[in-house]
Coordinates of C-alpha atoms and ligand atoms in Angstrom, one line a residue:
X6 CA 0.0 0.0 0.0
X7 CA 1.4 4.0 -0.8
X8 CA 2.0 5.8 2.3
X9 CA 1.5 9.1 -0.3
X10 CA -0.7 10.7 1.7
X11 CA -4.1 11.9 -0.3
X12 CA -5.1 15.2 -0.7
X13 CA -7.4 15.2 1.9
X14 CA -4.9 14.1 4.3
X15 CA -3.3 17.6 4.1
X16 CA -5.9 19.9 2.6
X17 CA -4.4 22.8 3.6
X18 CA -0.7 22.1 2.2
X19 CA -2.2 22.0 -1.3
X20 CA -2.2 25.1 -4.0
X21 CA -5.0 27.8 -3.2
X22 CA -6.5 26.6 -6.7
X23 CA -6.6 22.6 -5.4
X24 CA -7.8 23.4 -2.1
X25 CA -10.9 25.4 -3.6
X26 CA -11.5 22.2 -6.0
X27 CA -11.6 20.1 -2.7
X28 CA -13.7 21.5 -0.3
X29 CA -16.1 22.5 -3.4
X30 CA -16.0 19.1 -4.2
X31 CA -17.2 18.4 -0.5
X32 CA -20.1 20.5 -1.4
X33 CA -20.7 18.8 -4.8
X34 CA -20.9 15.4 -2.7
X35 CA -23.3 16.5 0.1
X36 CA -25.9 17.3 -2.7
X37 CA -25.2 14.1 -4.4
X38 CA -28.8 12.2 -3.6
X39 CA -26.7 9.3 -3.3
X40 CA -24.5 10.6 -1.1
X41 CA -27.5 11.7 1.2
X42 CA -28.9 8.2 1.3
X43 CA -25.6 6.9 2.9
X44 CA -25.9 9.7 5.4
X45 CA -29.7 8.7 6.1
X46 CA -28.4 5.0 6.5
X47 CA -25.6 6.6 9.1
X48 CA -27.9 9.4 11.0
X49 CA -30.1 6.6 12.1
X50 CA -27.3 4.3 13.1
X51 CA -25.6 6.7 15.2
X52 CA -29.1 7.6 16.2
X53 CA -29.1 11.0 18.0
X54 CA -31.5 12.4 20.6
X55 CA -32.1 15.5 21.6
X56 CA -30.4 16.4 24.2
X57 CA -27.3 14.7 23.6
X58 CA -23.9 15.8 22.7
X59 CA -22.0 15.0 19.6
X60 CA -19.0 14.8 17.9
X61 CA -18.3 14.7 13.7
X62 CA -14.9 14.1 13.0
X63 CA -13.3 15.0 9.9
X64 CA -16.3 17.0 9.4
X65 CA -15.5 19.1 5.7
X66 CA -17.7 21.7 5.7
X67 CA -20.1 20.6 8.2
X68 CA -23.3 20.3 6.8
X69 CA -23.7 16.7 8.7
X70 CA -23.0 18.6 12.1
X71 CA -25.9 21.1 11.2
X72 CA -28.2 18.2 10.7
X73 CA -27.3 16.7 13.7
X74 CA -28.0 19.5 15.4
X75 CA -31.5 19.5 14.2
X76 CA -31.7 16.1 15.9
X77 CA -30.3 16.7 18.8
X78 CA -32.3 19.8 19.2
X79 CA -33.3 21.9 21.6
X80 CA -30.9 21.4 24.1
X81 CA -27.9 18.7 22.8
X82 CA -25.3 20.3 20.9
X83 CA -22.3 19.3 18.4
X84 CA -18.9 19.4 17.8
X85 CA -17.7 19.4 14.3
X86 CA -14.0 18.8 14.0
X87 CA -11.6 18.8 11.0
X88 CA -7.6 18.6 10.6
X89 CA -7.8 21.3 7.6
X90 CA -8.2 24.8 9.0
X91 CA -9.7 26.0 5.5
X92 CA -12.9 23.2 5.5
X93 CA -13.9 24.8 9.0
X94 CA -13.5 28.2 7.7
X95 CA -15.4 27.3 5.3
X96 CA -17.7 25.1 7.7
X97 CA -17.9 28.3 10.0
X98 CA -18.8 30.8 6.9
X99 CA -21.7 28.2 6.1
X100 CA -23.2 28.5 9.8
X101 CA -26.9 28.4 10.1
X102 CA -27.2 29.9 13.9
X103 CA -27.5 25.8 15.1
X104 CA -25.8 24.3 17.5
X105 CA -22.7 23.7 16.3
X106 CA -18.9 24.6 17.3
X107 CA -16.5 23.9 15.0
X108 CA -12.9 23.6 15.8
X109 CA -9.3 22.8 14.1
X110 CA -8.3 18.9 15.2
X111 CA -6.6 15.5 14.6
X112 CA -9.1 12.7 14.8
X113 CA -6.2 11.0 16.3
X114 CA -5.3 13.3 18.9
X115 CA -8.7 14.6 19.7
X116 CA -8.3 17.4 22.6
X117 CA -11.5 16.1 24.4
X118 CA -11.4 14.1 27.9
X119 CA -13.1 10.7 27.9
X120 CA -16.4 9.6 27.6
X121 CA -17.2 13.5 26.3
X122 CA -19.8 13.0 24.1
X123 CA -23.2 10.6 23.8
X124 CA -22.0 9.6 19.9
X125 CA -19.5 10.2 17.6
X126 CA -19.2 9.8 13.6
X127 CA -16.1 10.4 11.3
X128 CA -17.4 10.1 7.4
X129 CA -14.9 9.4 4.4
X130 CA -11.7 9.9 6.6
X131 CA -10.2 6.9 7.9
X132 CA -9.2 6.2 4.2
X133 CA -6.7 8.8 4.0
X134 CA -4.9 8.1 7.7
X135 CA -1.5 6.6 8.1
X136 CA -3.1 5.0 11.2
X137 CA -6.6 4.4 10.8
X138 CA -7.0 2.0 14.2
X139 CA -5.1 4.7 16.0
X140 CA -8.4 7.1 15.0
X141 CA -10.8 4.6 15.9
X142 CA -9.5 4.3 19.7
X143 CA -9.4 7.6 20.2
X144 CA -13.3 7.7 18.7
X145 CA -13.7 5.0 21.0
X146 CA -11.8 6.7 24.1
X147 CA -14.5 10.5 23.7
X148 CA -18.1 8.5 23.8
X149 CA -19.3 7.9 26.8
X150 CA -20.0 4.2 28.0
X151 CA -23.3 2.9 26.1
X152 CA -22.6 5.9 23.3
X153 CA -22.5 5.1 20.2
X154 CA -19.0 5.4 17.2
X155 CA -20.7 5.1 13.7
X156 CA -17.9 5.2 10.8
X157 CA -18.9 5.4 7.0
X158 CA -16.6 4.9 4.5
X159 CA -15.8 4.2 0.9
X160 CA -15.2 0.7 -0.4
X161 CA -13.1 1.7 -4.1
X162 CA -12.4 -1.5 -5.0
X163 CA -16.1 -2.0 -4.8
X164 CA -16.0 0.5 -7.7
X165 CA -17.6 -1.2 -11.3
X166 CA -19.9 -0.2 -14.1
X167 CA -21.1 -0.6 -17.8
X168 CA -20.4 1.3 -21.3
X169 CA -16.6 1.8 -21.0
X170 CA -13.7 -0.4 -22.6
X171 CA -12.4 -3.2 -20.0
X172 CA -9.1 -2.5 -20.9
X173 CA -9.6 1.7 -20.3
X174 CA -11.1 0.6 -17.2
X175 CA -8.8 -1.9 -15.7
X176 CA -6.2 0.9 -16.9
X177 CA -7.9 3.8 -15.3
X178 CA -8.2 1.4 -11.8
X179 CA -5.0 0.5 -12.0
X180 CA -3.5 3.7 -11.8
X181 CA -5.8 4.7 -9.2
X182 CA -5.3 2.4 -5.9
X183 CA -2.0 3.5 -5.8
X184 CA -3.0 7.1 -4.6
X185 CA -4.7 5.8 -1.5
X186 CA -3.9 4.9 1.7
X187 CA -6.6 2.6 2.3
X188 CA -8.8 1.7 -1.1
X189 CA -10.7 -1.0 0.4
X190 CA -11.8 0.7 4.5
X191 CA -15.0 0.3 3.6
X192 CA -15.5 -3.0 4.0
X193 CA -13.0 -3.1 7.4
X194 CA -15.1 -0.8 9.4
X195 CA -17.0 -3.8 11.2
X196 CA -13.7 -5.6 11.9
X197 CA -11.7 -2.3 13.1
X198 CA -14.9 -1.5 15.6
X199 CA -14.7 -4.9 16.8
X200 CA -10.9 -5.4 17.2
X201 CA -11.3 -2.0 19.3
X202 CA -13.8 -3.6 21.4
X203 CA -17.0 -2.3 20.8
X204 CA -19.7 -3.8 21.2
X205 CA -23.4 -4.6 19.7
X206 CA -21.2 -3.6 16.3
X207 CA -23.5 -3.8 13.2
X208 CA -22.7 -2.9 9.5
X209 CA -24.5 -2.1 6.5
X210 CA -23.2 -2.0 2.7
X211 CA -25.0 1.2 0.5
X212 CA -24.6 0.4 -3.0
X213 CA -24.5 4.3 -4.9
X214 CA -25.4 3.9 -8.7
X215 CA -25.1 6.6 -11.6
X216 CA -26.2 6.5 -14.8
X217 CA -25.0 9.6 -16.0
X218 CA -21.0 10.8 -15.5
X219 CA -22.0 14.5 -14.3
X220 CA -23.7 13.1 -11.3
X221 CA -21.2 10.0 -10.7
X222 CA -18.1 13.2 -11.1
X223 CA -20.2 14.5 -7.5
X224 CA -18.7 10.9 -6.1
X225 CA -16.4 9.3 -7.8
X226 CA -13.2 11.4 -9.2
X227 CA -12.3 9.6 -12.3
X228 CA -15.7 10.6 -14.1
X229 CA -14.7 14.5 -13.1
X230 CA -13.5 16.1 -16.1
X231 CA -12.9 19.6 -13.4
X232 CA -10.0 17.5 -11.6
X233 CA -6.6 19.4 -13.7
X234 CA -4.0 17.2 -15.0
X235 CA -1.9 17.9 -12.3
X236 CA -3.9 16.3 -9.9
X237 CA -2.8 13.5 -11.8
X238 CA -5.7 11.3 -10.7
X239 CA -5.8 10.0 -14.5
X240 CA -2.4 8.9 -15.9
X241 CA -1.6 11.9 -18.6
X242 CA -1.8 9.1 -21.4
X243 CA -5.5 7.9 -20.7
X244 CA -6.8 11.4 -20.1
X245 CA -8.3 12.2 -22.9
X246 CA -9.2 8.4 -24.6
X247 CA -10.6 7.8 -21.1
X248 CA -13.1 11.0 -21.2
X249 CA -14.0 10.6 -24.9
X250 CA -15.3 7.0 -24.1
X251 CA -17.0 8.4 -20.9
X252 CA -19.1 10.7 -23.3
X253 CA -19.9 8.2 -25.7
X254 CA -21.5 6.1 -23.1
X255 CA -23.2 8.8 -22.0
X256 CA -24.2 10.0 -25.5
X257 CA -25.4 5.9 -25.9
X258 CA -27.3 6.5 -22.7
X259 CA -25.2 3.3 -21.9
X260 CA -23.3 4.8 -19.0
X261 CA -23.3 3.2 -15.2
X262 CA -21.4 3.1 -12.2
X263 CA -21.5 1.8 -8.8
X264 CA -19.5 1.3 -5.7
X265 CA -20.1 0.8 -2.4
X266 CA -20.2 2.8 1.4
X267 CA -20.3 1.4 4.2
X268 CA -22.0 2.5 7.3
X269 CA -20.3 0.4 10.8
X270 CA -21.6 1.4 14.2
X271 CA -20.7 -0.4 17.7
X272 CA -21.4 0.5 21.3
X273 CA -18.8 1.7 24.0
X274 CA -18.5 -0.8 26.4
X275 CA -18.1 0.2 30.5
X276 CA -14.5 1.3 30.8
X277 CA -12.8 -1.1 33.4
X278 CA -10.9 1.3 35.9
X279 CA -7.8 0.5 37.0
X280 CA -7.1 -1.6 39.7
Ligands
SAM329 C1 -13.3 13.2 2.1 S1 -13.3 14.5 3.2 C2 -14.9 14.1 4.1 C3 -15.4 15.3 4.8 C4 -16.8 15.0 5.4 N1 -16.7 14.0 6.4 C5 -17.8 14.7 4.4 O1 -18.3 13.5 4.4 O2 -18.1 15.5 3.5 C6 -12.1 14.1 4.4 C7 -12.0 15.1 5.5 O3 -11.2 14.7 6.6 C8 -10.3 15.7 7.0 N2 -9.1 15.0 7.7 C9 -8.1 14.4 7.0 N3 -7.2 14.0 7.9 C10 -7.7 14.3 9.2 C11 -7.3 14.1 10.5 N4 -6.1 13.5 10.8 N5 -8.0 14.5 11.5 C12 -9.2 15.2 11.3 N6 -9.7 15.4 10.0 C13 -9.0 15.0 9.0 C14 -10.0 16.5 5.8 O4 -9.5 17.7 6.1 C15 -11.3 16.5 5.1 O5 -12.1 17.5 5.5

């Protein structure tokens, strides 16, 4: 696996014009319809209450903190947290009055005391950590006893489809994997909850589907013709056979793809104290 770190991993070390690209692209996702059924599948596996106190870690430009707050309304309260100090300016310039406080972090580091909060979430992060188990313990170590950790995360290899050339795709895919830390979390949420002791830990696959590449592009990065060369998330060479094929589906009305996010929530367990 490439320990190159991922954009996201250090939004705010990229150029002004790539960090704009990035967080809009956060914006993009969170009114992808697909991306708001994964986040209807995770809302009610974290299932807030009002009242409570939450955490959202790695929380882009916080619209998912602002919706929580709407649940845990009128008296709960959350905490939306995110290593890049551009997403929660942006997160902060997007404020609707709710409550929310958002605040510069490391999801493993966090710079709460134990058992802070009633439930915490991180969303689309734990693929780009050097230590993604590291995160999860210290998700683990800020809910409270009985709260609950929901992770959702992306499942690339999961990634398929219909109307493009095999050997463009298994090109395209190919080049791909080797930008990311962790291609296939998705699928090791359940196992990384469990190995961190949780307990009650469920987990639920949410197949996304596109039939059209402007709305996949929201998603998935290949299909997004906005991403510049530089970002080199298609080799140089493919670039442009790779988007003329992607239009002809299209134009064929042949176009599909799919992958998969996962949604994993467990329970903190009582903390033994020390003897
Ligand atoms: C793909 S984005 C997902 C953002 C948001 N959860 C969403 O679903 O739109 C990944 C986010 O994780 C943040 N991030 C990356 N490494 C982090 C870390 N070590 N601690 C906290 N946040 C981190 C990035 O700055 C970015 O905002």
């Amino acid at each position: 696996m490439s320990a190159e770190p991922t954009p996201f991993a250090q939004v705010d070390d990229m150029p002004p014009q790539i960090r704009a690209l990035i967080l809009g692209a956060l914006e993009r996702m969170a009114a992808s319809p697909e991306i708001q059924r994964v986040r209807r599948v995770a809302q009610a596996a974290l299932d807030p209450r009002p009242g409570q106190r939450l955490l959202d870690v790695g929380s882009g430009v916080g619209e998912v903190a602002r919706q929580l707050a709407a649940a845990v309304a009128p008296d709960g309260e959350v905490v939306a947290v995110d290593a890049s100090a551009a997403a929660v300016a942006v997160a902060t310039d997007r404020h609707d009055g709710s409550a929310v406080t958002y605040a510069v972090g490391d999801i493993t580091a966090l710079d709460f005391p134990d058992a802070s909060f009633d439930g915490v979430r991180t969303e689309r992060v734990l693929q780009h950590l050097a230590d993604p188990d590291a995160a999860v313990a210290e998700l683990a170590r800020v809910t409270r006893p009985g709260g609950r950790v929901c992770l959702v995360d992306t499942d690339w290899t999961s990634v398929a489809g219909d109307g493009l050339p095999d050997d463009l795709v298994d090109a395209i895919w190919r080049a791909v994997p080797a930008r990311q830390h962790h291609p296939t979390m998705g699928r090791t949420l359940r196992g990384r909850l469990v190995r961190a002791g949780l307990a009650e830990v469920r987990c639920e696959p949410v197949p996304l589907w596109f039939t059209d590449p402007e709305s996949a592009s929201a998603v998935i990065p290949v299909f997004n013709k906005e991403i510049p060369r530089e970002a080199g998330i298609i080799p140089d060479e493919l670039r442009d056979r790779w988007f003329a094929a992607v239009d002809a589906a299209a134009a064929r009305d042949e176009f599909l793809a799919v992958l998969t996010i996962w949604v994993a929530v467990g329970v903190t367990p009582a903390r033994t104290r020390p003897a």
